[in-house]
mmCIF file of C-alpha atoms in Angstrom:
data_model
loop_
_atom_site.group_PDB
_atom_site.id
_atom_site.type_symbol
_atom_site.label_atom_id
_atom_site.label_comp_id
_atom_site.label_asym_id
_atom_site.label_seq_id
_atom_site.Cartn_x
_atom_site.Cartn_y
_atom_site.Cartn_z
ATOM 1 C CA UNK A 377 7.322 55.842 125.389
ATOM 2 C CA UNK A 378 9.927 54.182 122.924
ATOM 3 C CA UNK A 379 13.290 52.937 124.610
ATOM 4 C CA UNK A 380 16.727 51.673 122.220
ATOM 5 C CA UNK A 381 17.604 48.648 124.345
ATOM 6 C CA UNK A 382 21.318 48.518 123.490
ATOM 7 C CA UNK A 383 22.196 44.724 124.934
ATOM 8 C CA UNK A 384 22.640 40.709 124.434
ATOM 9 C CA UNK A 385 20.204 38.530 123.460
ATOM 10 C CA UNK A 386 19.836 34.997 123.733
ATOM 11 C CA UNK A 387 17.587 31.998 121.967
ATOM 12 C CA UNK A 388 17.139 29.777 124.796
ATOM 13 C CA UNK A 389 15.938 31.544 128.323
ATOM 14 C CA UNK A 390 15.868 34.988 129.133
ATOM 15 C CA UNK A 391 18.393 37.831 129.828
ATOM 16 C CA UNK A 392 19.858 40.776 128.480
ATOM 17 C CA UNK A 393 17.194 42.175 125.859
ATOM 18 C CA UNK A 394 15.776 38.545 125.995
ATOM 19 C CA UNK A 395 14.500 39.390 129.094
ATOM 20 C CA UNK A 396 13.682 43.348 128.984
ATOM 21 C CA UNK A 397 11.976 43.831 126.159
ATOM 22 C CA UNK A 398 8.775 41.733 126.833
ATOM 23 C CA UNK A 399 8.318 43.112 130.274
ATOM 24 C CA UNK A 400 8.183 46.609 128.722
ATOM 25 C CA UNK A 401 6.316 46.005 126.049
ATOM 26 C CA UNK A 402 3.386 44.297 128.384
ATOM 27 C CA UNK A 403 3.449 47.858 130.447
ATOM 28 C CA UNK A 404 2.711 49.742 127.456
ATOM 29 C CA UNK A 405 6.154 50.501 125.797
ATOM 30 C CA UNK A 406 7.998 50.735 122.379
ATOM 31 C CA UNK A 407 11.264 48.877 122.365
ATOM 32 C CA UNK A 408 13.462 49.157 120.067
ATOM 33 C CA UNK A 409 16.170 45.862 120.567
ATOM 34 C CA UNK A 410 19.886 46.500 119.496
ATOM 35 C CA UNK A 411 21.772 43.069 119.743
ATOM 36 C CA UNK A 412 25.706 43.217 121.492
ATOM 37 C CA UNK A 413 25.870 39.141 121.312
ATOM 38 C CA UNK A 414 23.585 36.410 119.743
ATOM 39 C CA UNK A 415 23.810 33.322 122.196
ATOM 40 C CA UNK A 416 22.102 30.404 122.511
ATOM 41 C CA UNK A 417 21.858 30.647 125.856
ATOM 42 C CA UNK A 418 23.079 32.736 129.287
ATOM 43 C CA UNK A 419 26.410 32.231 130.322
ATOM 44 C CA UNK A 420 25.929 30.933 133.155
ATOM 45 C CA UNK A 421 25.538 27.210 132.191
ATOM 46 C CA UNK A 422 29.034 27.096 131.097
ATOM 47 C CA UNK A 423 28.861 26.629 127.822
ATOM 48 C CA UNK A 424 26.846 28.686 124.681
ATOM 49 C CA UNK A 425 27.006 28.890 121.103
ATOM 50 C CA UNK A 426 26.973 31.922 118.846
ATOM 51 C CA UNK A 427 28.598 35.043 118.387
ATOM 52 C CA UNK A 428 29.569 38.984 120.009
ATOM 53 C CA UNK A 429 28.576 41.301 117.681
ATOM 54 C CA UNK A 430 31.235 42.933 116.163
ATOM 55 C CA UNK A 431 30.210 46.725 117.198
ATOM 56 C CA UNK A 432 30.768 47.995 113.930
ATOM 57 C CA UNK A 433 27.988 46.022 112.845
ATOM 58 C CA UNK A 434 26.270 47.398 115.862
ATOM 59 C CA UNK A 435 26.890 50.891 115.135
ATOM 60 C CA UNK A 436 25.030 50.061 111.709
ATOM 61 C CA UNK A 437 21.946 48.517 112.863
ATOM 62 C CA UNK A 438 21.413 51.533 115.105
ATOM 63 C CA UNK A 439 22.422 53.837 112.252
ATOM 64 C CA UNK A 440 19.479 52.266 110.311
ATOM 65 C CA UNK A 441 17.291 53.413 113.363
ATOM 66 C CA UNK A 442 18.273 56.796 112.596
ATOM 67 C CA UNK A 443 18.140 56.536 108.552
ATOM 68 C CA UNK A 444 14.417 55.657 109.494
ATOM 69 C CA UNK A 445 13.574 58.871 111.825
ATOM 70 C CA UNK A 446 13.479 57.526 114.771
ATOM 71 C CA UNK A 447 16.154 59.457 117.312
ATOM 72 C CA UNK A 448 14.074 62.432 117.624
ATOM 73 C CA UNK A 449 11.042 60.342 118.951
ATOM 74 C CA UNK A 450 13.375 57.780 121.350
ATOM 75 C CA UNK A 451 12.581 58.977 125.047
ATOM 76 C CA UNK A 452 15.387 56.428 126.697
ATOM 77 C CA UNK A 453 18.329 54.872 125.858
ATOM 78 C CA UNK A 454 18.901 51.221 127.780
ATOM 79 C CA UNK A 455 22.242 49.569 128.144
ATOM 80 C CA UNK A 456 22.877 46.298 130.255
ATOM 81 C CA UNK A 457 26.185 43.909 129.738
ATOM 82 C CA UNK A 458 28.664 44.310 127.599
ATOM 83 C CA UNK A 459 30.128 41.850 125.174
ATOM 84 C CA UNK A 460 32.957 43.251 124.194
ATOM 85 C CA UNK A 461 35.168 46.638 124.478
ATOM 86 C CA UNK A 462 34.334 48.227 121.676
ATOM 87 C CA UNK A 463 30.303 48.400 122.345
ATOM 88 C CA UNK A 464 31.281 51.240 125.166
ATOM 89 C CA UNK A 465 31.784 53.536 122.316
ATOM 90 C CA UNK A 466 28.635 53.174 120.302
ATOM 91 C CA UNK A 467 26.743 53.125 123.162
ATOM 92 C CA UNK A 468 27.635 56.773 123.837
ATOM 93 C CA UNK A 469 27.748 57.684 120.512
ATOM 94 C CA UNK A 470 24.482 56.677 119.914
ATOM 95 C CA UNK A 471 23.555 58.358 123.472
ATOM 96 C CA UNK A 472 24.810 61.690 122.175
ATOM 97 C CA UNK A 473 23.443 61.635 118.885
ATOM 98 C CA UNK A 474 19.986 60.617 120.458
ATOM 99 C CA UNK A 475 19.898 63.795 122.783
ATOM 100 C CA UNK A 476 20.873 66.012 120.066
ATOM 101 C CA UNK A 477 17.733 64.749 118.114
ATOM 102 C CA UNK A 478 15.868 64.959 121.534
ATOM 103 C CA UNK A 479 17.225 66.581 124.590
ATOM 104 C CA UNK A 480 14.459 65.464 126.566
ATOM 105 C CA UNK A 481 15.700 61.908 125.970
ATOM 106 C CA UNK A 482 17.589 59.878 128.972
ATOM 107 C CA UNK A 483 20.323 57.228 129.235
ATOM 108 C CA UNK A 484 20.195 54.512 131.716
ATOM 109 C CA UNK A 485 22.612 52.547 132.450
ATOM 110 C CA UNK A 486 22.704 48.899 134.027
ATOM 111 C CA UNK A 487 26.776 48.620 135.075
ATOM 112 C CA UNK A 488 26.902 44.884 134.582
ATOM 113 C CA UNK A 489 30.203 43.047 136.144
ATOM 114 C CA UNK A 490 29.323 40.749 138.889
ATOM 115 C CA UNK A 491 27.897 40.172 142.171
ATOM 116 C CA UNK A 492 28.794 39.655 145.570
ATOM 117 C CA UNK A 493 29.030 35.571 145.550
ATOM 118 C CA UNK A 494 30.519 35.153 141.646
ATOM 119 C CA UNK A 495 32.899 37.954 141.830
ATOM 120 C CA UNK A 496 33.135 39.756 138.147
ATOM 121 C CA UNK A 497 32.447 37.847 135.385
ATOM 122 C CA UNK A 498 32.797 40.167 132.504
ATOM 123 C CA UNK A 499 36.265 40.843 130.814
ATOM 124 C CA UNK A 500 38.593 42.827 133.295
ATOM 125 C CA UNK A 501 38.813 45.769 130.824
ATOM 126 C CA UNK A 502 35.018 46.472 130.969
ATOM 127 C CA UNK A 503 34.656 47.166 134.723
ATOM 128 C CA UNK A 504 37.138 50.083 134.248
ATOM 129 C CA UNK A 505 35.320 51.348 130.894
ATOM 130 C CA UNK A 506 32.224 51.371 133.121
ATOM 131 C CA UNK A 507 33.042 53.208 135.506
ATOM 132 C CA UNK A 508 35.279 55.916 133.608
ATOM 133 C CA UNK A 509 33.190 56.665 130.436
ATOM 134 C CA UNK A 510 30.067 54.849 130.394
ATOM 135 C CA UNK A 511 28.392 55.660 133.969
ATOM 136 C CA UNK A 512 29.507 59.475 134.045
ATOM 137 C CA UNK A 513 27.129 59.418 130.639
ATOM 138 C CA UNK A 514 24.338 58.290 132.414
ATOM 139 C CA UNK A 515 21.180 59.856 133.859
ATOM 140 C CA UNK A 516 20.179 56.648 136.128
ATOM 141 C CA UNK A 517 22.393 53.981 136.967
ATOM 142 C CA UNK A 518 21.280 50.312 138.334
ATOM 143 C CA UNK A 519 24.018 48.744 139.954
ATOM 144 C CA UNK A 520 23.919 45.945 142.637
ATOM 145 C CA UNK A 521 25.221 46.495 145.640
ATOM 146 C CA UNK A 522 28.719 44.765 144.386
ATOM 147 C CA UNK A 523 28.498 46.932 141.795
ATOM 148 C CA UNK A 524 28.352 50.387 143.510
ATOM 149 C CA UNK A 525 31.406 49.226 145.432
ATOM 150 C CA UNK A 526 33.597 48.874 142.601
ATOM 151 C CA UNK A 527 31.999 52.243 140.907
ATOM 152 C CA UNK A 528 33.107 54.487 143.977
ATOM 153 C CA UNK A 529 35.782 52.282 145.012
ATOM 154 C CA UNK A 530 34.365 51.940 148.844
ATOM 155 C CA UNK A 531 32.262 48.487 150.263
ATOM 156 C CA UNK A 532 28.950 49.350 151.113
ATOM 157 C CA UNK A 533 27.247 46.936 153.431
ATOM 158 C CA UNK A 534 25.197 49.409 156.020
ATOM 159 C CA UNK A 535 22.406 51.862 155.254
ATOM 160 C CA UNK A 536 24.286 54.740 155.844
ATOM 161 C CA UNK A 537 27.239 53.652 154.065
ATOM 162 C CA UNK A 538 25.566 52.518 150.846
ATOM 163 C CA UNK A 539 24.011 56.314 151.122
ATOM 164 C CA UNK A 540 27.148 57.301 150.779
ATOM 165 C CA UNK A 541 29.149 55.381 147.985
ATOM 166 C CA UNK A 542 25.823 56.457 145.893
ATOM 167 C CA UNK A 543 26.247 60.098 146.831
ATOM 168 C CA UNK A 544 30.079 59.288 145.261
ATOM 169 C CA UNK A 545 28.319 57.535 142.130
ATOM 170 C CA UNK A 546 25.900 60.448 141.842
ATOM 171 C CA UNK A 547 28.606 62.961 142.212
ATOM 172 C CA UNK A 548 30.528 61.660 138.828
ATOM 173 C CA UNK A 549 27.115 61.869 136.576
ATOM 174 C CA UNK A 550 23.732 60.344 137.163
ATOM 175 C CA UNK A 551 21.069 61.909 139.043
ATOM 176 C CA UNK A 552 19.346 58.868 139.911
ATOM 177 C CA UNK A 553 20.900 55.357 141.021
ATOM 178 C CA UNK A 554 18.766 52.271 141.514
ATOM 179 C CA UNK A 555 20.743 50.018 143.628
ATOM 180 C CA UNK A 556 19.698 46.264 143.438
ATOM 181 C CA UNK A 557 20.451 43.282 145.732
ATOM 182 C CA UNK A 558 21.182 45.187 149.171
ATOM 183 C CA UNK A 559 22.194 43.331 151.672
ATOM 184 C CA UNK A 560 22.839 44.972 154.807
ATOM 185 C CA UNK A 561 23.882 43.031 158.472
ATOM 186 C CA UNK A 562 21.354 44.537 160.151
ATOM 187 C CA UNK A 563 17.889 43.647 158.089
ATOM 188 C CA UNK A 564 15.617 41.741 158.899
ATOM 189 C CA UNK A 565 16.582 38.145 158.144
ATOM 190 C CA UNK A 566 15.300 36.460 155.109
ATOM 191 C CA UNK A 567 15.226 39.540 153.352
ATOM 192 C CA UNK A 568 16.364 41.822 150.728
ATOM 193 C CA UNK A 569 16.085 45.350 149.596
ATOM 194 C CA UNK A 570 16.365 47.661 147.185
ATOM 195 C CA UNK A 571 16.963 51.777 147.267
ATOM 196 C CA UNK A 572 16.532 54.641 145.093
ATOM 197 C CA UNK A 573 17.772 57.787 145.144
ATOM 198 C CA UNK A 574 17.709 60.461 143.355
ATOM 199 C CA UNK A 575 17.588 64.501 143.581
ATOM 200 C CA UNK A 576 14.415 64.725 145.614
ATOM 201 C CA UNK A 577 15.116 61.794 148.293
ATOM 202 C CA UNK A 578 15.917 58.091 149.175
ATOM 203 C CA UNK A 579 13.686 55.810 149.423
ATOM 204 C CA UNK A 580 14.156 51.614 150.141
ATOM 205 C CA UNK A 581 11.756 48.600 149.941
ATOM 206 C CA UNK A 582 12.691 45.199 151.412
ATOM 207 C CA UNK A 583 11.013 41.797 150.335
ATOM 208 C CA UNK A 584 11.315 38.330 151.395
ATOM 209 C CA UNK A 585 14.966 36.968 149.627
ATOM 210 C CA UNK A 586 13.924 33.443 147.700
ATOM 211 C CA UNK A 587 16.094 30.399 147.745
ATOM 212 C CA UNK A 588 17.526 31.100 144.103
ATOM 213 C CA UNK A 589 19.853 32.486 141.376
ATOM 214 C CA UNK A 590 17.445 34.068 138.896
ATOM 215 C CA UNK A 591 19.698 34.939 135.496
ATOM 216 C CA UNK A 592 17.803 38.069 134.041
ATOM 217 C CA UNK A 593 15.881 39.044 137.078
ATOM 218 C CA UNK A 594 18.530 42.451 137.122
ATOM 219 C CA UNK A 595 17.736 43.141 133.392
ATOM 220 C CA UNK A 596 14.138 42.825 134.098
ATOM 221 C CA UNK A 597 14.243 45.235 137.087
ATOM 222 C CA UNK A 598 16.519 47.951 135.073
ATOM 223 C CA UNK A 599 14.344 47.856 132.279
ATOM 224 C CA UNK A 600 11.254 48.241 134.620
ATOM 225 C CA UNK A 601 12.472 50.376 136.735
ATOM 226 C CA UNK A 602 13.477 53.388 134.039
ATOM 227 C CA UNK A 603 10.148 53.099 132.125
ATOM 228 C CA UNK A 604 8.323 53.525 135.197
ATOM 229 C CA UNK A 605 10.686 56.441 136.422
ATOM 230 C CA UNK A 606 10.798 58.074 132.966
ATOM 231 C CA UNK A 607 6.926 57.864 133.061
ATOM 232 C CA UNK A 608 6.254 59.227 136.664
ATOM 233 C CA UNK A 609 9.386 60.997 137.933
ATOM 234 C CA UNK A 610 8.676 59.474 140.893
ATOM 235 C CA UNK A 611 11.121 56.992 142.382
ATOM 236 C CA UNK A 612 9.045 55.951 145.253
ATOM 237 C CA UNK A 613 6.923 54.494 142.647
ATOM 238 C CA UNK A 614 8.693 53.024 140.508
ATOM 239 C CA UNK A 615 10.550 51.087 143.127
ATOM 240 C CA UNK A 616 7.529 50.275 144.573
ATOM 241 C CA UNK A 617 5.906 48.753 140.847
ATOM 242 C CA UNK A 618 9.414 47.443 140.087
ATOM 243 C CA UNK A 619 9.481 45.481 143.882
ATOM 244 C CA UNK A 620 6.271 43.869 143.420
ATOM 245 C CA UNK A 621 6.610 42.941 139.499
ATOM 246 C CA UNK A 622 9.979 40.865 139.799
ATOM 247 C CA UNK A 623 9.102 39.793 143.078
ATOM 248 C CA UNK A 624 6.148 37.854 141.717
ATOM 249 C CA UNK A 625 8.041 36.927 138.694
ATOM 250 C CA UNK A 626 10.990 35.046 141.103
ATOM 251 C CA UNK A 627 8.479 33.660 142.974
ATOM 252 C CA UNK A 628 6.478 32.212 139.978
ATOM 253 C CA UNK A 629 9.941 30.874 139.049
ATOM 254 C CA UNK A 630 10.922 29.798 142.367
ATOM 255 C CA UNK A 631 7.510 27.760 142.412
ATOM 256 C CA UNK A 632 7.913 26.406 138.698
ATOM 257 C CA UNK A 633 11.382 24.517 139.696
ATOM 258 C CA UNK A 634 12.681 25.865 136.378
ATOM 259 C CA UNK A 635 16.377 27.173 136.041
ATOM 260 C CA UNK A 636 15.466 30.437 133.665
ATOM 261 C CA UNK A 637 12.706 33.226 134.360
ATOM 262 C CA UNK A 638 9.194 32.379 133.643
ATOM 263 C CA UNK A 639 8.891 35.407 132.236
ATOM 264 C CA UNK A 640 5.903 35.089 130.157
ATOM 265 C CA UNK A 641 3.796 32.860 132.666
ATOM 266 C CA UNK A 642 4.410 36.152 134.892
ATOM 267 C CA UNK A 643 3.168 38.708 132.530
ATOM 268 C CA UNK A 644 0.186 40.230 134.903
ATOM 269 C CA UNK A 645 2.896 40.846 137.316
ATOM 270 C CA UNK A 646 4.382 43.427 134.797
ATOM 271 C CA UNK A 647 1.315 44.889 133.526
ATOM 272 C CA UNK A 648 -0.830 45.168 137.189
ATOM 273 C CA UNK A 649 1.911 44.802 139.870
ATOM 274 C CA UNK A 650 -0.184 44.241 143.546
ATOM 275 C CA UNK A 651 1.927 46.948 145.114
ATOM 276 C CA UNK A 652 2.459 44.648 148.021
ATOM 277 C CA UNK A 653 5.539 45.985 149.696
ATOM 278 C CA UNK A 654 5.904 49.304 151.631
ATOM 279 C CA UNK A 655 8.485 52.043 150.525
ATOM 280 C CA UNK A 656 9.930 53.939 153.097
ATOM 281 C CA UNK A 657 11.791 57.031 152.884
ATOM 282 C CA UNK A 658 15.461 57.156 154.460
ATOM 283 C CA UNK A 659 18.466 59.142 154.719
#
C-alpha cells in the first residue's frame, strides 16, 4: 500500500506527518510525506519556530511525485490540519489528479479544528473550507466528536444522536466516518469510545479514558485507521487494531510522564496490536 500524507510536520515531538508516517510504515506501508508547515514543535506549547508552506511550493513537491510516476500506484490520499487557506485547493487537486491516474485510489480526510475543551484552534476560515469543499471530497472522514458537530451543524452527545449527525456527514460525501473522542452521558465512567460507520454497519469500541492530553494521538489513529480499512474493508477491524494500537501507545506515554507521544518506544503496539477491546455492533 503507498499513502501521500498531505500534512505538518514538526522537528521536536510528534504530530501531523511527524506522527503518521512512522506508525504506518511499522504496519507495512509506503508513505509518501508532503509538508503544509515546518515547525519546531506542536502548537500547543505556545510558542514554535519555522514556517507554513506556501502551497504553491506544495503543489510542486507533489508535482515532482507525479513527474516521477507515482499517482497511478498511490492507493490513499491522507490529509490532517491545515496551515493555511490555500492548502484546501491542492489537496483536492492533487486528490483528483490521483484518481484519474488510479480510480481505485481513496481520500481520507482528518477535519482538524478543535475539540470539545479548547474550542477551534485553527484559523476561522478553515472550519468553513472543511466542511464545504474538502469533506464532500472525501471517501472516509475522522472527525472527533466536536468535530462532527460543527460538520452537520447539530451537537452530538448520545448514541443515537451521534448516529445521526454522521448519517448528515455521510449524506454530503464520504462513505465511511471514523468518529474519535466520543463522549456520551450515559457510558460507562472512566471511559471513552470510538465508532465507525460505514455502508455495511456501525460498529463502537470503548476503552478506559487516561488522565492526559496526547498531541498527535488523532493523527496517529487517522493514519491507522485508513491503512487498516483500505487493507481489509472491514471497519470492525480496523477500529478494533486502531483501539488497541493508540491505546497502548497513550498508555506507554501516560506511564513515561513525558508531554509528547512515545511513539517509537510504542512501535509493537502498531505492528502486533493485542486486540484487547471488544467491538460491538450498534444502530
Amino acid at each position: 500500500m503507498k499513502v501521500l500524507s498531505i500534512q505538518s510536520a514538526v522537528a521536536y515531538g510528534h504530530v501531523g506527518n511527524s506522527a503518521a508516517v512512522f506508525p504506518l510504515q511499522r504496519i507495512g506501508v509506503e508513505v509518501m510525506p508532503v509538508y503544509t508547515v515546518n515547525f519546531s514543535n506542536h502548537t500547543g506549547y505556545g510558542a514554535w519556530r519555522g514556517p507554513l508552506i506556501d502551497p504553491v511550493d506544495v503543489r510542486e513537491v507533489i508535482n515532482g511525485i507525479e513527474d516521477r510516476g507515482a499517482f497511478p500506484k498511490i492507493d490513499v490520499v491522507l490529509s490532517g490540519y491545515q496551515g493555511s487557506e490555500g492548502i484546501a485547493d491542492v489537496i483536492l487537486d492533487a486528490v483528483g489528479r490521483i484518481k484519474a491516474a488510479n480510480p481505485e485510489a481513496v481520500y481520507s480526510c482528518d477535519p482538524v479544528m478543535g475539540n470539545a475543551k479548547s474550542g477551534c484552534f485553527v484559523a476561522p476560515a478553515i472550519p468553513v473550507l472543511l466542511r464545504d469543499r474538502v469533506v464532500p471530497a472525501a471517501d472516509l472522514i475522522t472527525p472527533n466528536q466536536f468535530e462532527l458537530g460543527y460538520l452537520t451543524g447539530t451537537e452530538p452527545d448520545t448514541l443515537e444522536t451521534t448516529l445521526e449527525s454522521v448519517d448528515l456527514a455521510r449524506a454530503t460525501g464520504p462513505r465511511t466516518v471514523l468518529v474519535t473522542s466520543v463522549e456520551r452521558p450515559d457510558r460507562e465512567e472512566g471511559t471513552i469510545e470510538m465508532l465507525a460507520v460505514d455502508d455495511r454497519g456501525a460498529w463502537i469500541v470503548q476503552t478506559p479514558l487516561l488522565p492526559m492530553k496526547a498531541n498527535g494521538s488523532g493523527d496517529v489513529t487517522a493514519a491507522l485507521f485508513t491503512a487498516h480499512y483500505r487493507r481489509t474493508g472491514d471497519a470492525a477491524d480496523a477500529l478494533a487494531r486502531t483501539a488497541s494500537s493508540v491505546f497502548d501507545l497513550l498508555a506507554n506515554t501516560h506511564e513515561s510522564g513525558e508531554r509528547e507521544l512515545q511513539l517509537v518506544e510504542s512501535q509493537e503496539s502498531y505492528a502486533h496490536p493485542v486486540m484487547q477491546f471488544e467491538v460491538r455492533r450498534v444502530g
